[in-house]
Coordinates of C-alpha atoms (C1' of nucleotides) in Angstrom, one line a residue:
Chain A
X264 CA -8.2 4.8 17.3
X265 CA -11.6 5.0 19.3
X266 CA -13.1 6.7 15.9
X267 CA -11.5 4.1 13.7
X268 CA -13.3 1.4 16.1
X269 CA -16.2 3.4 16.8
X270 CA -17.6 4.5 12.6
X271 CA -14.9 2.5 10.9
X272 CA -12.0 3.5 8.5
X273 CA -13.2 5.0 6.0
X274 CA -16.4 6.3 7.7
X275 CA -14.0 8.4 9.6
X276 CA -12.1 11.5 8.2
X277 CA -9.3 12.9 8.9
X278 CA -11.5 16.4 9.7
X279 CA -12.9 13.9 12.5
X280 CA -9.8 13.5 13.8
X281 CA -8.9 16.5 14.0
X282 CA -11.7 17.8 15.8
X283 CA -11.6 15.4 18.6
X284 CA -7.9 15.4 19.2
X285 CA -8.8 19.7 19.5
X286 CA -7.1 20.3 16.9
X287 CA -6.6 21.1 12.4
X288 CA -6.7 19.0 10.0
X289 CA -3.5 20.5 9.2
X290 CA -2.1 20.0 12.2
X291 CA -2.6 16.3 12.3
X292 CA -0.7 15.9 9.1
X293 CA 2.5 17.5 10.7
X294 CA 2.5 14.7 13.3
X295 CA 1.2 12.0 10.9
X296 CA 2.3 11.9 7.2
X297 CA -0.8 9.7 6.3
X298 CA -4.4 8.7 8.1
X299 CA -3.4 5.3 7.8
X300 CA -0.2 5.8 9.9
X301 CA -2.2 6.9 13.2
X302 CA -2.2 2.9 13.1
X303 CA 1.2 2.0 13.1
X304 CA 2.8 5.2 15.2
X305 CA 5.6 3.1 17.4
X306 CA 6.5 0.9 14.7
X307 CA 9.7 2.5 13.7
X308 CA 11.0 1.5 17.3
X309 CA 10.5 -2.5 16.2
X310 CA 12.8 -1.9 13.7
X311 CA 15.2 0.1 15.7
X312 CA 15.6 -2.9 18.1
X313 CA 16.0 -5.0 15.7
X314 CA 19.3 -3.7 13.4
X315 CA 20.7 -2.7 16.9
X316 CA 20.1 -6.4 17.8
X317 CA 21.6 -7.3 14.6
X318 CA 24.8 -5.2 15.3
X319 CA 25.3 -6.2 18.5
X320 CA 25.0 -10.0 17.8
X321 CA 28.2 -11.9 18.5
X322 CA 30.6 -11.9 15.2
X323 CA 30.7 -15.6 14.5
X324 CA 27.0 -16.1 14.7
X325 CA 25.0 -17.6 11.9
X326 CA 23.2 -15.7 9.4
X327 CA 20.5 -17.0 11.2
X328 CA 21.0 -17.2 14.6
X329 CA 21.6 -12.7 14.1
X330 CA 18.5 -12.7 12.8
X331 CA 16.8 -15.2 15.7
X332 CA 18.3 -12.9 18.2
X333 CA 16.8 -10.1 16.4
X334 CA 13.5 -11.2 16.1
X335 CA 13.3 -12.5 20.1
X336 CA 14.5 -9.2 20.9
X337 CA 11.5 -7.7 20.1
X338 CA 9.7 -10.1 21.7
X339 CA 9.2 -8.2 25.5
X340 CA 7.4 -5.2 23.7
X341 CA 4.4 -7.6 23.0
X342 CA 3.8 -8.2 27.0
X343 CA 0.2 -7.2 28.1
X344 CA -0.5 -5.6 24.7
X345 CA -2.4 -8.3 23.4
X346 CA -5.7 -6.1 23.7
X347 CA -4.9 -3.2 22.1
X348 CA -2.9 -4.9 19.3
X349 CA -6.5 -7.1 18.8
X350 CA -8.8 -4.2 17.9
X351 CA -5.8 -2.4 16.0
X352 CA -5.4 -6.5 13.7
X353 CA -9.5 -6.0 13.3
X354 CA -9.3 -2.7 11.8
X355 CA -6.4 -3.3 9.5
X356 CA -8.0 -6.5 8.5
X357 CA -10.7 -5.5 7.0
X358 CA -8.9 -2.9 4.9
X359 CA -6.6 -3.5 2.2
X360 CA -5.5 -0.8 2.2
X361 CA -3.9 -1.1 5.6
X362 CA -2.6 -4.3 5.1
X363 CA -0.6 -2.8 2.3
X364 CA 1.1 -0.5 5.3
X365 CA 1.5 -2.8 7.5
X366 CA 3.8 -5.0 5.1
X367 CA 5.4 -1.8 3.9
X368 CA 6.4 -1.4 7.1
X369 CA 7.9 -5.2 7.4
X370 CA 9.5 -5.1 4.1
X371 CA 11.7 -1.8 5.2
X372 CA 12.3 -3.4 8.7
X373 CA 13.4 -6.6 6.1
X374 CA 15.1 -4.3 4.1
X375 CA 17.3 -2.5 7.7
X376 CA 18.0 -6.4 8.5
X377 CA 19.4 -7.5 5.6
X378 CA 21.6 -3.9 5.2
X379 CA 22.7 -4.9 9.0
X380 CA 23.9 -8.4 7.7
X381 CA 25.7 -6.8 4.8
X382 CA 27.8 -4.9 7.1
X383 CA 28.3 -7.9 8.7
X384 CA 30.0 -9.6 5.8
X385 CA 27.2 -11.7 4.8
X386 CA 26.2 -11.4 0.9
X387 CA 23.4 -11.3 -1.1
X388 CA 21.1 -13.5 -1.9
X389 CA 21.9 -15.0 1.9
X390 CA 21.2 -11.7 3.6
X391 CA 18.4 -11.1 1.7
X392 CA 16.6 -14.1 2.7
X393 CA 17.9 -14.3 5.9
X394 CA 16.5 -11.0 6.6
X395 CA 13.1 -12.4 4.9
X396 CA 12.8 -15.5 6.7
X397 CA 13.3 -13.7 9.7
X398 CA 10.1 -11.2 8.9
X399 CA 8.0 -14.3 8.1
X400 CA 8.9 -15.8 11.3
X401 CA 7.8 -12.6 12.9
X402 CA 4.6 -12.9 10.8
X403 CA 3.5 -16.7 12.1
X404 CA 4.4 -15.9 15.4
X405 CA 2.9 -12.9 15.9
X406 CA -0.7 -14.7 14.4
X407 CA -0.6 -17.1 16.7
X408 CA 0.1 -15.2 19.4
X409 CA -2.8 -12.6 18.2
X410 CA -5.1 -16.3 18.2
X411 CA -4.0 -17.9 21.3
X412 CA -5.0 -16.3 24.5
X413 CA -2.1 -16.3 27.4
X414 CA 1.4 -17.1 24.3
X415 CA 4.2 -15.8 25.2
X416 CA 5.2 -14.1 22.4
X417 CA 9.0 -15.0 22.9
X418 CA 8.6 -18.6 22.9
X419 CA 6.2 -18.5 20.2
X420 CA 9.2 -16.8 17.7
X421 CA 11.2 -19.7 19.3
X422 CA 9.0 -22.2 17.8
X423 CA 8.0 -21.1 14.8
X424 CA 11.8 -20.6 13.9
X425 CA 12.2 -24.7 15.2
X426 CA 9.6 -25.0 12.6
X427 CA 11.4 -23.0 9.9
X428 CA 14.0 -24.9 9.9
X429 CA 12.4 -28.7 10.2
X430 CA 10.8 -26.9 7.0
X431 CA 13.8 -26.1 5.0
X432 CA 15.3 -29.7 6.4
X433 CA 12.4 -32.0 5.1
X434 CA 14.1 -30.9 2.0
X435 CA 12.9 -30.5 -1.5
Chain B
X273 CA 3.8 3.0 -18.6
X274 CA 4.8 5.9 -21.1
X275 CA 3.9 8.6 -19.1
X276 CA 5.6 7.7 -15.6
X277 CA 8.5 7.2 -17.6
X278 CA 8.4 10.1 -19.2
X279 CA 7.4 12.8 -16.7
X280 CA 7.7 10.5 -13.4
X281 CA 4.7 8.8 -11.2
X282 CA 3.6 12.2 -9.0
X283 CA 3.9 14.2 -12.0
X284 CA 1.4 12.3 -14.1
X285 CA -2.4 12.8 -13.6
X286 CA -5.0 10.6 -14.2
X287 CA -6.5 13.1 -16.3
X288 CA -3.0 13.0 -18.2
X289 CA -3.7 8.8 -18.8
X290 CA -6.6 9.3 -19.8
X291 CA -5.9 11.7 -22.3
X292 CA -3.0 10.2 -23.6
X293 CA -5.5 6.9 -23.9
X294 CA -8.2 8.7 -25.7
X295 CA -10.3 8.0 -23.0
X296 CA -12.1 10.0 -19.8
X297 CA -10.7 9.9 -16.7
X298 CA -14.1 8.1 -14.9
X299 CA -13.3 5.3 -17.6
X300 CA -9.8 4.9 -16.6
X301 CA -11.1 4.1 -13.1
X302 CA -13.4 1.4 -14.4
X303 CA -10.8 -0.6 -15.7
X304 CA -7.7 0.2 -12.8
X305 CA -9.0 0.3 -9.2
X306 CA -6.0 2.4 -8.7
X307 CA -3.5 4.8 -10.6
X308 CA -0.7 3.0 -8.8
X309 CA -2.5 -0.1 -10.4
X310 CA -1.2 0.3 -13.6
X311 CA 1.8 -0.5 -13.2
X312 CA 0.6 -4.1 -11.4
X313 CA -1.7 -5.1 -14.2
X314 CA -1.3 -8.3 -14.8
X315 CA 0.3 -9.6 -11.6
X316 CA -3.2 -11.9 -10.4
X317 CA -1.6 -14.2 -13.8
X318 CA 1.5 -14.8 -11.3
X319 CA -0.9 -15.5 -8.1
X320 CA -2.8 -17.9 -10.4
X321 CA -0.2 -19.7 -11.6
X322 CA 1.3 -20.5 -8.6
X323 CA -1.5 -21.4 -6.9
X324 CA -2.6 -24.2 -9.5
X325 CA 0.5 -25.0 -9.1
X326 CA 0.5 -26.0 -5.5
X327 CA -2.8 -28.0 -6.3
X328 CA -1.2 -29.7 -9.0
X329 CA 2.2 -30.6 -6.7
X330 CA 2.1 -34.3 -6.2
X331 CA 0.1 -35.4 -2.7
X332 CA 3.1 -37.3 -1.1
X333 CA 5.5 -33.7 -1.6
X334 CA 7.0 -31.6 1.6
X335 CA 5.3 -28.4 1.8
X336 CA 9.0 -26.2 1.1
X337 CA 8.9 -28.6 -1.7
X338 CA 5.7 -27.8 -3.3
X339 CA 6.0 -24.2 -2.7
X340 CA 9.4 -24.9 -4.7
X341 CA 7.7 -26.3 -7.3
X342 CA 4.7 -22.9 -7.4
X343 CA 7.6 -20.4 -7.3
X344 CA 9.2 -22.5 -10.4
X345 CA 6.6 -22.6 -12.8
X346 CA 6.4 -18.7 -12.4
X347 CA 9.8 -18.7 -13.9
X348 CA 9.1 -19.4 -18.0
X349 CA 6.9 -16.0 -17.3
X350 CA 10.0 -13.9 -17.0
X351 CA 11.9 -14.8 -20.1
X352 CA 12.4 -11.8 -22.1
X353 CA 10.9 -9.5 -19.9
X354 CA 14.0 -8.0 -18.8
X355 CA 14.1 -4.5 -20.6
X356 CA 10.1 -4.0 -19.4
X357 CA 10.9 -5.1 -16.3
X358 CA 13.9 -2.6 -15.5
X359 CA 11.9 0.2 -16.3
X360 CA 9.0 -0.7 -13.8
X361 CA 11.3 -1.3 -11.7
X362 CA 13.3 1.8 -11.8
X363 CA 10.1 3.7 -11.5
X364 CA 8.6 1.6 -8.3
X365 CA 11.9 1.8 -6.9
X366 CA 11.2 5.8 -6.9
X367 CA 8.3 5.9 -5.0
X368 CA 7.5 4.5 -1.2
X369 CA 3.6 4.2 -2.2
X370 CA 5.0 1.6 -5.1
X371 CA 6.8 -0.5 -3.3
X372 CA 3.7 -0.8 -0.7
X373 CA 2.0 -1.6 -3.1
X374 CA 4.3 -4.4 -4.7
X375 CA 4.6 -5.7 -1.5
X376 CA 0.9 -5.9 -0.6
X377 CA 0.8 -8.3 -4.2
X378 CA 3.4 -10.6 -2.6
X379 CA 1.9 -10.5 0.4
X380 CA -1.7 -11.6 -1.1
X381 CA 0.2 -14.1 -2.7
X382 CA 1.8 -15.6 -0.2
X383 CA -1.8 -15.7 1.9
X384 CA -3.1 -17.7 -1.3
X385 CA -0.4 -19.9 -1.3
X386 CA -0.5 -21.0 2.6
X387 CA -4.3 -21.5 1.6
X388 CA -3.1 -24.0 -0.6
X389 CA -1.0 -25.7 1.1
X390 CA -3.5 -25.6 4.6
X391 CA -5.8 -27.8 1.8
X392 CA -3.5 -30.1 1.3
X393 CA -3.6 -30.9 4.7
X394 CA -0.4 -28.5 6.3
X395 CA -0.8 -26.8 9.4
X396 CA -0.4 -23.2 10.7
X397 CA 2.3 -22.1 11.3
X398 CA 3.7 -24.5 8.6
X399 CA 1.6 -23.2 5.7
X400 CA 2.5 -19.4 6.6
X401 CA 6.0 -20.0 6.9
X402 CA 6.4 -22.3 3.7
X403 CA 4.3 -19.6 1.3
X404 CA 6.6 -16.5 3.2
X405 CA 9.8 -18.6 2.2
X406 CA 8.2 -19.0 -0.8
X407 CA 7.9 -15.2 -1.8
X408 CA 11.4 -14.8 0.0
X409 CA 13.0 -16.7 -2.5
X410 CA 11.1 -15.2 -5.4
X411 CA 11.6 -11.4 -4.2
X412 CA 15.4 -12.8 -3.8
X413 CA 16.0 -14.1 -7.5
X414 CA 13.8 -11.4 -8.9
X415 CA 16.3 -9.4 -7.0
X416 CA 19.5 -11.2 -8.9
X417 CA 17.5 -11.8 -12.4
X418 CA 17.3 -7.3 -12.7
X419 CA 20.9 -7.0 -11.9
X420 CA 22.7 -9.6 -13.7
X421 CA 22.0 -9.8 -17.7
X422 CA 21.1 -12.9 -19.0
X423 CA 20.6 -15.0 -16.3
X424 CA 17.9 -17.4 -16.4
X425 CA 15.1 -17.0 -13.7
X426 CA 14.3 -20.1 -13.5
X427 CA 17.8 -21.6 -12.2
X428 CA 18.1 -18.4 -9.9
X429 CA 15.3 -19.5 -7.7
X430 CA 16.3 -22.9 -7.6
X431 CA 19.9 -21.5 -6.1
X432 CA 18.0 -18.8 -4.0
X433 CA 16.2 -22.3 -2.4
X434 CA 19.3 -23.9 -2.2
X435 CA 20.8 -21.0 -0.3
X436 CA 17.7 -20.8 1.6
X437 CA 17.9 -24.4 2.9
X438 CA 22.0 -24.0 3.5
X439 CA 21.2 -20.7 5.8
X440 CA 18.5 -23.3 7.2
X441 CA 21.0 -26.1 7.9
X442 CA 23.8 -23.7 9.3
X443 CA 21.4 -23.3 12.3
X444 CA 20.9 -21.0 15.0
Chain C
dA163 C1' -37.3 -3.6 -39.4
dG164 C1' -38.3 -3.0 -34.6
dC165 C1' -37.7 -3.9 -29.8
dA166 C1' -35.4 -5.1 -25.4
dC167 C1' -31.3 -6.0 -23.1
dT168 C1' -26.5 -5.5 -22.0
dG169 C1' -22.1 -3.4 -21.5
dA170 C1' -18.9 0.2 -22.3
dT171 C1' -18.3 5.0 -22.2
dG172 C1' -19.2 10.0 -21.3
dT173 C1' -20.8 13.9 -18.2
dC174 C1' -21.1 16.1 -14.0
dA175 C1' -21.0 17.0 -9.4
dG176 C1' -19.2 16.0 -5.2
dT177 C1' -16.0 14.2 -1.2
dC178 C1' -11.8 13.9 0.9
dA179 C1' -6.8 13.2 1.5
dC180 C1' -3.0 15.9 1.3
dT181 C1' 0.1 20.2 0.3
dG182 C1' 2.1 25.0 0.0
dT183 C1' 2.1 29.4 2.1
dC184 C1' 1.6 32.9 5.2
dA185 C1' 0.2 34.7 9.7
dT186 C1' 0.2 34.1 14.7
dA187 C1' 1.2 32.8 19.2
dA188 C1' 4.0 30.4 22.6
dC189 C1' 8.5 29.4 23.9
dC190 C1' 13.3 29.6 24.9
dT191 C1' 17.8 31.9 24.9
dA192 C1' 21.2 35.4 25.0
Chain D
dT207 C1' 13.8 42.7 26.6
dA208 C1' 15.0 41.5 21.8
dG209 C1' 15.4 37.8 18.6
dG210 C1' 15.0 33.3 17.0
dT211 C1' 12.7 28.8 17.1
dT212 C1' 8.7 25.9 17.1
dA213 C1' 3.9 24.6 17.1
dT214 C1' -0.4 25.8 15.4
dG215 C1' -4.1 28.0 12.7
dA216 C1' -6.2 29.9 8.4
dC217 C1' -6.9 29.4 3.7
dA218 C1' -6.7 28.1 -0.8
dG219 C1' -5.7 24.7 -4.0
dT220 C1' -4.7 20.1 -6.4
dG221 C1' -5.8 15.7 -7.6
dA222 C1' -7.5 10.9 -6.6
dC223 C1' -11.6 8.6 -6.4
dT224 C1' -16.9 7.8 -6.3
dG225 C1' -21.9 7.9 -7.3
dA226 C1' -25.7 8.8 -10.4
dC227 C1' -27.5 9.4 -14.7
dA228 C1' -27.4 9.7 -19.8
dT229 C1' -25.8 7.9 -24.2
dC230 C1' -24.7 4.8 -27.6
dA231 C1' -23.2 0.5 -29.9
dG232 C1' -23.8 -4.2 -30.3
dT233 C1' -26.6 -8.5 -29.9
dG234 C1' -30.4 -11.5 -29.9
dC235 C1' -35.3 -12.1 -30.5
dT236 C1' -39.7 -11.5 -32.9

DNA sequence: AGCACTGATGTCAGTCACTGTCATAACCTA
DNA sequence: TAGGTTATGACAGTGACTGACATCAGTGCT
């Protein structure tokens, strides 16, 4: 992360790496199966949260509502990170190729969701879109909580879904 | 198209392209930025589309509404394309770096989307949300149009919004 | 015809991400 | 202490991708 911020992506290899974590280039590909996944180490436990969230949510709860309770459940592991997470969005933003990862790694935590409503009875296309809306959610509030100094990252998942659905109620 | 078919993605080379092309590998990169761009030729037409679309929606239109109308006039694109279609699919479907990649398209197009619509006068997180629903319902019916025969794409999206607007109205 | 300009292609050398394989050292357990 | 497991190193190799320069066909101008 410092060498990303310090030279840049691309400037830095994976050699550099390597060197000033003391160890092989070989070695770093055991722990990490790409140089762009230094970046988004952790974010398999986002998606743990969430399907357990889904699981555990109450059986007569809307489509929906499993998925708002998934998404707010998440919502304490932003708390004081707001720093880090800002130098981490400036790297990946001015790489393409990073921004491809990063919604990779939404569209499998989409793809967990929507496998979590299945089991819950909920079909396709429903679960499908459910699980979708629920990642763009994620999406807008995590932006504006990235732009806004001091957001609570739970409230602002609260009021982007509000939004959502005054949305999808102004009709077509 | 042949050739991953044929042999599979990892398996071919560049080299192999370009031989099979009649061409040197050096002047298959000037014309794909990518090998995995090969199989995404083509897909700025859909981003184009769609986006002259939301221009051309009428001024007075909800934003779900307009994005409606973008992901619609995609629709005609698809007729016919079914047998091509399965093929790519079944290959992209293969291969983790694919569906990155397919996803980083969507995602590009759902960012020129919510530019439309923030010139039309929407606001964050309003645009986001309406251009992720947007791709949610396309990545839905494009879902349903490869595993049912002969349905038409064009009155699957208009169902996936319908759904998308009933999962809406259920609540939370 | 002769000339300049442009664009597409070839050639070649180079970098770097990533992998397979084997050796080695640290460690844990019976 | 012996034997197995695990983390690391060493090393060679593949293949995607890039930069620099040469070549050549076409096009317009004189």
């Amino acid at each position: 992360m410092d060498l990303f911020a310090e030279r840049g992506f691309d400037q830095t290899t994976v050699a550099d790496i390597a060197a000033r974590a003391g160890l092989t280039e070989r070695t770093f590909f055991r722990h990490f199966t790409d140089k762009r996944e230094v970046l988004f180490y952790g974010g398999q436990l986002l998606q743990e949260v969430m399907v357990a969230a889904v699981a555990a949510a109450p059986p007569d709860a809307t489509p929906l509502a499993v998925v708002a309770a998934a998404v707010g459940a998440v919502a304490p592991a932003f708390a004081e990170r707001r720093p880090g997470a800002l130098v981490r969005q400036g790297i990946i933003e001015a790489h393409p190729e990073l921004q491809e990862r990063e919604v990779g790694k939404l569209a499998r935590l989409a793809q967990a969701v929507a496998d979590g409503l299945r089991q819950r009875g909920v079909p396709d296309p429903a679960a499908r879109l459910a699980a979708d809306a629920g990642v763009a959610v994620f999406r807008a509030a995590f932006a504006q909580w990235l732009a806004s100094a001091d957001r609570d990252m739970g409230s602002l998942i609260e009021e982007c879904f509000d939004e959502l659905i005054a949305l999808a109620e102004a009709g077509r």
